[in-house]
One Martini backbone bead per residue (centre of mass of N, CA, C, O) as a GRO file, in nm:
protein
  348
    1VAL     BB    1   3.235   2.615   0.446
    2SER     BB    2   3.126   2.680   0.735
    3PRO     BB    3   2.945   2.546   0.999
    4SER     BB    4   2.757   2.822   1.001
    5ALA     BB    5   2.681   2.754   0.715
    6ALA     BB    6   2.446   2.715   0.490
    7PRO     BB    7   2.404   2.499   0.224
    8GLU     BB    8   2.212   2.675   0.120
    9GLY     BB    9   2.334   2.869  -0.158
   10ASP     BB   10   2.594   2.639  -0.182
   11THR     BB   11   2.579   2.391  -0.380
   12ALA     BB   12   2.862   2.322  -0.486
   13GLN     BB   13   3.001   2.279  -0.208
   14THR     BB   14   2.803   2.072  -0.098
   15GLN     BB   15   2.842   1.859  -0.326
   16ALA     BB   16   3.156   1.826  -0.258
   17ARG     BB   17   3.075   1.684  -0.023
   18SER     BB   18   3.055   1.440   0.183
   19VAL     BB   19   2.845   1.254   0.361
   20ASP     BB   20   3.012   1.251   0.624
   21GLU     BB   21   3.045   1.560   0.639
   22LEU     BB   22   2.749   1.635   0.649
   23TYR     BB   23   2.693   1.482   0.904
   24ARG     BB   24   2.896   1.624   1.089
   25LEU     BB   25   2.771   1.908   1.056
   26GLY     BB   26   2.487   1.832   1.150
   27GLU     BB   27   2.564   1.721   1.432
   28GLN     BB   28   2.698   1.979   1.529
   29ALA     BB   29   2.445   2.155   1.505
   30ARG     BB   30   2.262   1.990   1.690
   31ARG     BB   31   2.439   2.011   1.951
   32SER     BB   32   2.413   2.346   1.925
   33GLY     BB   33   2.098   2.411   1.837
   34ARG     BB   34   2.094   2.415   1.506
   35VAL     BB   35   1.832   2.307   1.351
   36GLN     BB   36   1.818   2.405   1.054
   37GLN     BB   37   2.108   2.337   0.981
   38ALA     BB   38   2.100   2.041   1.048
   39GLU     BB   39   1.875   1.965   0.853
   40ARG     BB   40   2.020   2.044   0.591
   41TYR     BB   41   2.265   1.859   0.609
   42LEU     BB   42   2.116   1.586   0.651
   43LEU     BB   43   1.940   1.599   0.396
   44ALA     BB   44   2.181   1.615   0.204
   45ALA     BB   45   2.291   1.338   0.276
   46LEU     BB   46   2.026   1.177   0.196
   47LYS     BB   47   2.022   1.260  -0.099
   48ARG     BB   48   2.286   1.094  -0.153
   49ALA     BB   49   2.212   0.881   0.110
   50PRO     BB   50   1.923   0.741   0.216
   51TYR     BB   51   2.090   0.498   0.405
   52HIS     BB   52   2.224   0.676   0.617
   53PHE     BB   53   2.236   0.601   0.935
   54LEU     BB   54   2.342   0.854   1.095
   55SER     BB   55   2.144   1.056   0.964
   56GLN     BB   56   1.884   0.923   1.049
   57LEU     BB   57   1.944   0.931   1.352
   58ALA     BB   58   1.982   1.240   1.378
   59LEU     BB   59   1.698   1.316   1.280
   60GLY     BB   60   1.550   1.169   1.501
   61ARG     BB   61   1.664   1.343   1.729
   62LEU     BB   62   1.575   1.621   1.620
   63TYR     BB   63   1.249   1.542   1.603
   64LEU     BB   64   1.147   1.421   1.873
   65LYS     BB   65   1.018   1.698   2.000
   66LEU     BB   66   0.897   1.838   1.744
   67GLU     BB   67   0.847   1.562   1.533
   68PRO     BB   68   0.769   1.244   1.598
   69SER     BB   69   0.677   1.140   1.319
   70LYS     BB   70   0.947   1.201   1.177
   71ALA     BB   71   1.125   1.043   1.363
   72ARG     BB   72   1.004   0.768   1.305
   73GLU     BB   73   1.074   0.750   1.006
   74HIS     BB   74   1.385   0.764   1.039
   75LEU     BB   75   1.417   0.532   1.251
   76GLU     BB   76   1.297   0.304   1.078
   77VAL     BB   77   1.517   0.315   0.871
   78ALA     BB   78   1.755   0.270   1.063
   79GLN     BB   79   1.658  -0.008   1.161
   80ARG     BB   80   1.681  -0.150   0.884
   81VAL     BB   81   1.988  -0.096   0.852
   82HIS     BB   82   2.040  -0.126   1.197
   83PRO     BB   83   1.908  -0.361   1.411
   84SER     BB   84   2.171  -0.369   1.629
   85SER     BB   85   2.086  -0.093   1.748
   86GLU     BB   86   2.018   0.038   2.052
   87ASP     BB   87   1.960   0.340   1.988
   88VAL     BB   88   1.729   0.312   1.782
   89HIS     BB   89   1.530   0.173   1.976
   90TYR     BB   90   1.524   0.391   2.192
   91LEU     BB   91   1.427   0.626   2.011
   92LEU     BB   92   1.176   0.485   1.903
   93GLY     BB   93   1.038   0.463   2.174
   94GLN     BB   94   1.006   0.771   2.213
   95ALA     BB   95   0.833   0.820   1.964
   96TYR     BB   96   0.601   0.634   2.043
   97GLU     BB   97   0.531   0.774   2.303
   98ALA     BB   98   0.460   1.055   2.175
   99LEU     BB   99   0.225   0.891   1.998
  100GLY     BB  100   0.084   0.667   2.199
  101ARG     BB  101   0.265   0.388   2.145
  102ASN     BB  102   0.318   0.177   2.393
  103LEU     BB  103   0.367  -0.103   2.276
  104ASP     BB  104   0.594  -0.019   2.081
  105ALA     BB  105   0.775   0.105   2.295
  106ALA     BB  106   0.822  -0.147   2.467
  107GLU     BB  107   0.949  -0.315   2.240
  108ALA     BB  108   1.189  -0.128   2.184
  109TYR     BB  109   1.314  -0.141   2.468
  110ARG     BB  110   1.354  -0.447   2.471
  111ARG     BB  111   1.558  -0.450   2.237
  112ALA     BB  112   1.770  -0.271   2.371
  113ILE     BB  113   1.813  -0.462   2.617
  114TYR     BB  114   1.896  -0.711   2.461
  115LEU     BB  115   2.155  -0.567   2.343
  116ASN     BB  116   2.163  -0.407   2.646
  117PRO     BB  117   2.129  -0.497   2.972
  118ARG     BB  118   2.269  -0.200   3.076
  119PHE     BB  119   2.027  -0.017   2.982
  120TYR     BB  120   1.902   0.206   3.188
  121ASP     BB  121   1.711   0.400   3.030
  122ALA     BB  122   1.538   0.177   2.901
  123ASN     BB  123   1.439   0.057   3.167
  124THR     BB  124   1.299   0.310   3.273
  125ARG     BB  125   1.102   0.349   3.035
  126LEU     BB  126   0.967   0.075   3.046
  127ARG     BB  127   0.846   0.103   3.328
  128GLY     BB  128   0.675   0.354   3.263
  129VAL     BB  129   0.499   0.230   3.042
  130LEU     BB  130   0.386  -0.011   3.207
  131ARG     BB  131   0.255   0.162   3.425
  132ARG     BB  132   0.059   0.318   3.244
  133MET     BB  133  -0.084   0.068   3.131
  134ARG     BB  134  -0.192  -0.034   3.405
  135GLU     BB  135  -0.349   0.217   3.485
  136GLY     BB  136  -0.530   0.227   3.236
  137ARG     BB  137  -0.647  -0.059   3.270
  138SER     BB  138  -0.791  -0.018   3.544
  139VAL     BB  139  -0.986   0.198   3.447
  140VAL     BB  140  -1.117   0.028   3.224
  141GLU     BB  141  -1.213  -0.206   3.404
  142ARG     BB  142  -1.412  -0.038   3.570
  143ALA     BB  143  -1.583   0.052   3.329
  144ALA     BB  144  -1.658  -0.237   3.240
  145GLU     BB  145  -1.813  -0.313   3.492
  146ALA     BB  146  -2.028  -0.091   3.470
  147PHE     BB  147  -2.133  -0.182   3.195
  148ASN     BB  148  -2.206  -0.483   3.262
  149GLN     BB  149  -2.422  -0.401   3.478
  150HIS     BB  150  -2.510  -0.136   3.273
  151PRO     BB  151  -2.609  -0.163   2.954
  152ASN     BB  152  -2.561   0.154   2.808
  153LEU     BB  153  -2.498   0.456   2.669
  154ALA     BB  154  -2.355   0.584   2.911
  155THR     BB  155  -2.151   0.351   2.977
  156LEU     BB  156  -2.038   0.333   2.690
  157THR     BB  157  -1.921   0.618   2.671
  158LEU     BB  158  -1.722   0.591   2.904
  159PHE     BB  159  -1.574   0.343   2.801
  160GLY     BB  160  -1.494   0.448   2.519
  161ARG     BB  161  -1.319   0.689   2.611
  162LEU     BB  162  -1.114   0.527   2.779
  163VAL     BB  163  -1.013   0.342   2.560
  164MET     BB  164  -0.911   0.571   2.365
  165GLU     BB  165  -0.714   0.700   2.585
  166GLN     BB  166  -0.561   0.421   2.720
  167ILE     BB  167  -0.552   0.255   2.447
  168GLU     BB  168  -0.452   0.096   2.200
  169PRO     BB  169  -0.597   0.068   1.897
  170ARG     BB  170  -0.572  -0.243   1.868
  171GLN     BB  171  -0.701  -0.303   2.144
  172ALA     BB  172  -0.964  -0.146   2.104
  173VAL     BB  173  -1.075  -0.322   1.882
  174LEU     BB  174  -1.099  -0.579   2.056
  175GLU     BB  175  -1.291  -0.465   2.267
  176PHE     BB  176  -1.527  -0.393   2.064
  177GLU     BB  177  -1.563  -0.672   1.941
  178GLU     BB  178  -1.649  -0.807   2.206
  179LEU     BB  179  -1.889  -0.620   2.258
  180ARG     BB  180  -2.047  -0.690   2.001
  181ARG     BB  181  -2.084  -0.990   2.068
  182ARG     BB  182  -2.235  -0.940   2.356
  183TYR     BB  183  -2.400  -0.659   2.228
  184PRO     BB  184  -2.611  -0.655   1.963
  185GLU     BB  185  -2.828  -0.435   2.085
  186LEU     BB  186  -2.567  -0.223   2.046
  187PRO     BB  187  -2.487  -0.037   1.774
  188GLU     BB  188  -2.288   0.182   1.899
  189VAL     BB  189  -2.035   0.005   1.899
  190GLU     BB  190  -1.964   0.056   1.598
  191LEU     BB  191  -1.861   0.347   1.642
  192TRP     BB  192  -1.622   0.270   1.822
  193LEU     BB  193  -1.494   0.081   1.620
  194ALA     BB  194  -1.447   0.293   1.403
  195ARG     BB  195  -1.258   0.474   1.574
  196ALA     BB  196  -1.043   0.261   1.627
  197ARG     BB  197  -0.978   0.204   1.327
  198HIS     BB  198  -0.892   0.488   1.264
  199ALA     BB  199  -0.654   0.494   1.469
  200ALA     BB  200  -0.535   0.222   1.315
  201LYS     BB  201  -0.554   0.269   1.002
  202ASP     BB  202  -0.848   0.117   0.918
  203LEU     BB  203  -1.045   0.192   0.668
  204PRO     BB  204  -1.211  -0.060   0.587
  205GLY     BB  205  -1.303  -0.120   0.880
  206GLU     BB  206  -1.449   0.146   0.926
  207ILE     BB  207  -1.651   0.119   0.699
  208ASN     BB  208  -1.787  -0.143   0.800
  209ALA     BB  209  -1.891  -0.026   1.068
  210TYR     BB  210  -2.075   0.187   0.943
  211ARG     BB  211  -2.248  -0.005   0.782
  212ASP     BB  212  -2.354  -0.172   1.020
  213TYR     BB  213  -2.498   0.061   1.159
  214LEU     BB  214  -2.690   0.145   0.913
  215LYS     BB  215  -2.870  -0.108   0.912
  216GLY     BB  216  -3.019   0.003   1.190
  217ARG     BB  217  -2.949   0.334   1.100
  218PRO     BB  218  -3.033   0.488   0.813
  219ASP     BB  219  -3.092   0.799   0.947
  220ALA     BB  220  -2.788   0.857   1.014
  221LEU     BB  221  -2.646   1.126   0.890
  222GLY     BB  222  -2.360   1.163   1.008
  223VAL     BB  223  -2.265   0.875   0.941
  224ARG     BB  224  -2.315   0.886   0.638
  225LEU     BB  225  -2.116   1.118   0.579
  226THR     BB  226  -1.865   0.982   0.689
  227LEU     BB  227  -1.878   0.744   0.492
  228VAL     BB  228  -1.848   0.909   0.235
  229GLU     BB  229  -1.567   1.015   0.300
  230ARG     BB  230  -1.428   0.736   0.321
  231LEU     BB  231  -1.499   0.628   0.041
  232THR     BB  232  -1.350   0.850  -0.112
  233GLN     BB  233  -1.067   0.796   0.010
  234ASN     BB  234  -1.082   0.482  -0.107
  235GLY     BB  235  -1.225   0.499  -0.409
  236TRP     BB  236  -1.553   0.452  -0.360
  237TYR     BB  237  -1.756   0.621  -0.559
  238GLN     BB  238  -2.020   0.466  -0.605
  239ASP     BB  239  -2.091   0.429  -0.307
  240ALA     BB  240  -2.091   0.729  -0.236
  241ALA     BB  241  -2.313   0.814  -0.436
  242ALA     BB  242  -2.535   0.632  -0.315
  243MET     BB  243  -2.533   0.769  -0.031
  244ILE     BB  244  -2.596   1.076  -0.143
  245LYS     BB  245  -2.850   1.066  -0.331
  246PRO     BB  246  -3.101   1.116  -0.129
  247PHE     BB  247  -3.006   1.443  -0.103
  248GLU     BB  248  -3.081   1.515  -0.380
  249GLY     BB  249  -3.204   1.685  -0.610
  250ALA     BB  250  -3.365   1.660  -0.905
  251SER     BB  251  -3.096   1.796  -1.052
  252GLY     BB  252  -2.838   1.732  -0.862
  253GLY     BB  253  -2.801   1.956  -0.659
  254GLU     BB  254  -2.940   2.069  -0.418
  255MET     BB  255  -3.016   1.991  -0.115
  256VAL     BB  256  -3.264   1.813   0.078
  257GLY     BB  257  -3.387   1.797   0.403
  258LEU     BB  258  -3.175   1.984   0.564
  259PRO     BB  259  -2.992   2.120   0.774
  260PRO     BB  260  -2.802   2.390   0.729
  261GLY     BB  261  -2.526   2.280   0.842
  262THR     BB  262  -2.541   2.010   0.676
  263GLN     BB  263  -2.566   2.106   0.383
  264ALA     BB  264  -2.275   2.209   0.346
  265ARG     BB  265  -2.133   1.937   0.392
  266VAL     BB  266  -2.267   1.782   0.162
  267THR     BB  267  -2.172   1.967  -0.065
  268TYR     BB  268  -1.872   1.931  -0.018
  269ILE     BB  269  -1.860   1.625  -0.052
  270ASN     BB  270  -1.973   1.630  -0.340
  271SER     BB  271  -1.731   1.781  -0.462
  272ARG     BB  272  -1.522   1.552  -0.407
  273LEU     BB  273  -1.669   1.343  -0.576
  274LEU     BB  274  -1.668   1.494  -0.848
  275SER     BB  275  -1.364   1.515  -0.870
  276ALA     BB  276  -1.307   1.206  -0.867
  277GLN     BB  277  -1.510   1.186  -1.134
  278ARG     BB  278  -1.418   1.408  -1.341
  279GLU     BB  279  -1.594   1.695  -1.244
  280PRO     BB  280  -1.481   2.004  -1.212
  281GLY     BB  281  -1.717   2.197  -1.266
  282ARG     BB  282  -1.916   2.078  -1.056
  283ALA     BB  283  -1.725   2.102  -0.819
  284GLY     BB  284  -1.702   2.412  -0.825
  285GLU     BB  285  -2.004   2.468  -0.785
  286ALA     BB  286  -2.026   2.323  -0.510
  287LEU     BB  287  -1.828   2.507  -0.360
  288LEU     BB  288  -1.989   2.765  -0.399
  289LEU     BB  289  -2.240   2.662  -0.251
  290ALA     BB  290  -2.101   2.603   0.021
  291HIS     BB  291  -2.041   2.898   0.075
  292GLU     BB  292  -2.339   2.997   0.075
  293GLN     BB  293  -2.398   2.784   0.324
  294GLY     BB  294  -2.125   2.823   0.529
  295TYR     BB  295  -1.867   2.711   0.463
  296ALA     BB  296  -1.540   2.679   0.502
  297ASP     BB  297  -1.305   2.866   0.327
  298ALA     BB  298  -1.044   2.711   0.381
  299GLU     BB  299  -1.144   2.441   0.254
  300ILE     BB  300  -1.230   2.551  -0.018
  301GLY     BB  301  -0.955   2.662  -0.107
  302GLN     BB  302  -0.808   2.390  -0.095
  303ALA     BB  303  -0.989   2.247  -0.303
  304TYR     BB  304  -0.928   2.431  -0.539
  305ALA     BB  305  -0.623   2.387  -0.545
  306GLU     BB  306  -0.635   2.083  -0.600
  307ASP     BB  307  -0.809   2.091  -0.860
  308LEU     BB  308  -0.623   2.283  -1.029
  309ALA     BB  309  -0.382   2.083  -1.027
  310ILE     BB  310  -0.548   1.859  -1.187
  311TYR     BB  311  -0.741   2.093  -1.357
  312PRO     BB  312  -0.599   2.345  -1.540
  313ASP     BB  313  -0.813   2.313  -1.815
  314ALA     BB  314  -1.083   2.406  -1.656
  315PRO     BB  315  -1.302   2.658  -1.706
  316ASP     BB  316  -1.532   2.607  -1.497
  317LEU     BB  317  -1.346   2.603  -1.251
  318TRP     BB  318  -1.231   2.889  -1.283
  319PHE     BB  319  -1.504   3.029  -1.270
  320ALA     BB  320  -1.582   2.940  -0.984
  321TYR     BB  321  -1.329   3.049  -0.848
  322GLY     BB  322  -1.373   3.346  -0.922
  323ASN     BB  323  -1.646   3.374  -0.772
  324TRP     BB  324  -1.530   3.307  -0.495
  325LEU     BB  325  -1.326   3.538  -0.479
  326ARG     BB  326  -1.539   3.759  -0.506
  327ALA     BB  327  -1.709   3.665  -0.250
  328THR     BB  328  -1.416   3.707  -0.075
  329ASP     BB  329  -1.278   3.983  -0.154
  330ARG     BB  330  -1.085   3.917  -0.445
  331PRO     BB  331  -1.073   4.085  -0.728
  332ALA     BB  332  -0.797   4.035  -0.863
  333LEU     BB  333  -0.802   3.725  -0.855
  334ALA     BB  334  -1.074   3.695  -0.995
  335ALA     BB  335  -0.994   3.820  -1.266
  336ASP     BB  336  -0.776   3.610  -1.334
  337ALA     BB  337  -0.957   3.357  -1.328
  338LEU     BB  338  -1.166   3.455  -1.541
  339ALA     BB  339  -0.960   3.495  -1.766
  340THR     BB  340  -0.868   3.200  -1.779
  341SER     BB  341  -1.143   3.087  -1.851
  342GLY     BB  342  -1.173   3.241  -2.119
  343LYS     BB  343  -0.923   3.128  -2.263
  344LEU     BB  344  -1.000   2.829  -2.244
  345ASP     BB  345  -1.272   2.854  -2.386
  346ALA     BB  346  -1.160   2.967  -2.656
  347GLY     BB  347  -0.965   2.722  -2.712
  348GLN     BB  348  -1.216   2.510  -2.728
   0.00000   0.00000   0.00000
């Protein structure tokens, strides 16, 4: 296989190559700008040797501008394999920068400089990150002063937006926790705290913040529905069911007393809860109802696909799916789904 030939489709010859040769071909393709080819060779190398440092590093470089989150994943593996490499810390700093994680970026650049005090590019990037952090901090400090002089919802909203835009999620959490301590009469601080914890990927902390807010604002429907979604994501199905129960009709079906736009969202959330509780038939019916109420068909279709992958032998789910396909003008697919439902039902 020549360097210009993609390894896929020539499996035998690709497998015959060594990991180092696959890396060399991948790096050669990367340097020549042949992104897809480079990706194939390098992934083939990692399939053979998942902790091959140079291949992980090369994939980090490859993804840096295209998909920084993927770059971060590969570079963090490379860092664990070879923590004394100045290059991996430098590249990891760039990935963190692209993801808005300035604190982590600064720390990565500092490590690169520690390993090589003459690393000019790392010094330049570190100064840039620190400058942006100082500038963002000064804007936030001015907003904090305005809020402290006149603590109300308007100044809180301005302060909250700036904190979320300018400060790392972990720092933002600390800012809002301090605000909550100083201004317990402003429960809306809990909502900003929940957003910061969501950005920090602290799902249990986010859930607790929403719970605390609802203690003082039990009728805040939008917050309650967001909490139900988070509880379901965290696997706390009984708590989620208790939260959504007040909106169910007497039969446990269509929701009552809700604005039309909100009704569809509640119905969709309920379908995800029913699916998690291993009730695929009722989940499918709820998705069909959400469609009738105007919920986005793209999300409904994705939910059906996920449920059918989990419950492929549920005739009621296939039946609801077929009816949804028919309602969205896909008669051939609808006929197939309904036929599958019939076969499964007859088999049971």
